[in-house]
Amino acid sequence: MEPLTRTEAIIDFCLAPLALDTGTEAEREVRRRMTHVLRTYQAKTATPVAVDFSSMPSQVINEAAHGYE
């Protein structure tokens, strides 16, 4: 997998597992917030952000440990 540099591509990759209904108010709000976060981060670092998800270790969430059984 190539590193993702476009804000929209990073957001699409992150939201894909959630299978949100496209075009809903909730989906638009999530995208708006994530876009704000990524662009603010890019402005602070003064460099484009590239994310290589293939080199990131997997995260396992234990829902039972958080009371979501």
PDB file of C-alpha atoms in Angstrom, residues 24-68:
ATOM      1  CA  THR A  24     -26.436  11.383   5.820  1.00  0.00           C
ATOM      2  CA  GLU A  25     -25.969  14.329   8.135  1.00  0.00           C
ATOM      3  CA  ALA A  26     -23.883  12.174  10.504  1.00  0.00           C
ATOM      4  CA  GLU A  27     -21.532  11.067   7.723  1.00  0.00           C
ATOM      5  CA  ARG A  28     -21.073  14.658   6.509  1.00  0.00           C
ATOM      6  CA  GLU A  29     -20.351  15.832  10.057  1.00  0.00           C
ATOM      7  CA  VAL A  30     -17.743  13.103  10.631  1.00  0.00           C
ATOM      8  CA  ARG A  31     -16.028  14.013   7.357  1.00  0.00           C
ATOM      9  CA  ARG A  32     -16.144  17.733   8.201  1.00  0.00           C
ATOM     10  CA  ARG A  33     -14.538  17.149  11.593  1.00  0.00           C
ATOM     11  CA  MET A  34     -11.864  14.792  10.282  1.00  0.00           C
ATOM     12  CA  THR A  35     -11.033  17.204   7.467  1.00  0.00           C
ATOM     13  CA  HIS A  36     -10.633  19.992  10.009  1.00  0.00           C
ATOM     14  CA  VAL A  37      -8.321  17.873  12.175  1.00  0.00           C
ATOM     15  CA  LEU A  38      -6.114  16.770   9.275  1.00  0.00           C
ATOM     16  CA  ARG A  39      -5.845  20.223   7.719  1.00  0.00           C
ATOM     17  CA  THR A  40      -5.130  21.845  11.098  1.00  0.00           C
ATOM     18  CA  TYR A  41      -2.402  19.286  11.731  1.00  0.00           C
ATOM     19  CA  GLN A  42      -0.913  19.901   8.272  1.00  0.00           C
ATOM     20  CA  ALA A  43      -0.919  23.660   8.895  1.00  0.00           C
ATOM     21  CA  LYS A  44       0.825  23.226  12.256  1.00  0.00           C
ATOM     22  CA  THR A  45       3.504  20.936  10.870  1.00  0.00           C
ATOM     23  CA  ALA A  46       3.864  23.050   7.705  1.00  0.00           C
ATOM     24  CA  THR A  47       4.356  19.834   5.744  1.00  0.00           C
ATOM     25  CA  PRO A  48       1.971  17.552   3.891  1.00  0.00           C
ATOM     26  CA  VAL A  49       0.801  14.571   5.890  1.00  0.00           C
ATOM     27  CA  ALA A  50       1.377  11.126   4.398  1.00  0.00           C
ATOM     28  CA  VAL A  51      -0.074   8.117   6.176  1.00  0.00           C
ATOM     29  CA  ASP A  52       1.155   4.598   5.448  1.00  0.00           C
ATOM     30  CA  PHE A  53      -1.469   2.372   7.034  1.00  0.00           C
ATOM     31  CA  SER A  54       0.328  -0.771   5.888  1.00  0.00           C
ATOM     32  CA  SER A  55       3.207  -0.113   8.293  1.00  0.00           C
ATOM     33  CA  MET A  56       0.981   0.538  11.305  1.00  0.00           C
ATOM     34  CA  PRO A  57       0.473  -2.280  13.798  1.00  0.00           C
ATOM     35  CA  SER A  58      -3.073  -3.567  14.193  1.00  0.00           C
ATOM     36  CA  GLN A  59      -5.075  -2.365  17.158  1.00  0.00           C
ATOM     37  CA  VAL A  60      -7.356  -4.843  18.900  1.00  0.00           C
ATOM     38  CA  ILE A  61     -10.187  -3.326  20.878  1.00  0.00           C
ATOM     39  CA  ASN A  62     -11.519  -5.449  23.704  1.00  0.00           C
ATOM     40  CA  GLU A  63     -15.114  -4.253  23.899  1.00  0.00           C
ATOM     41  CA  ALA A  64     -15.846  -6.517  26.862  1.00  0.00           C
ATOM     42  CA  ALA A  65     -13.196  -4.653  28.878  1.00  0.00           C
ATOM     43  CA  HIS A  66     -15.135  -1.431  28.259  1.00  0.00           C
ATOM     44  CA  GLY A  67     -18.546  -2.827  29.149  1.00  0.00           C
ATOM     45  CA  TYR A  68     -19.877  -3.273  25.602  1.00  0.00           C
TER      46      TYR A  68
END
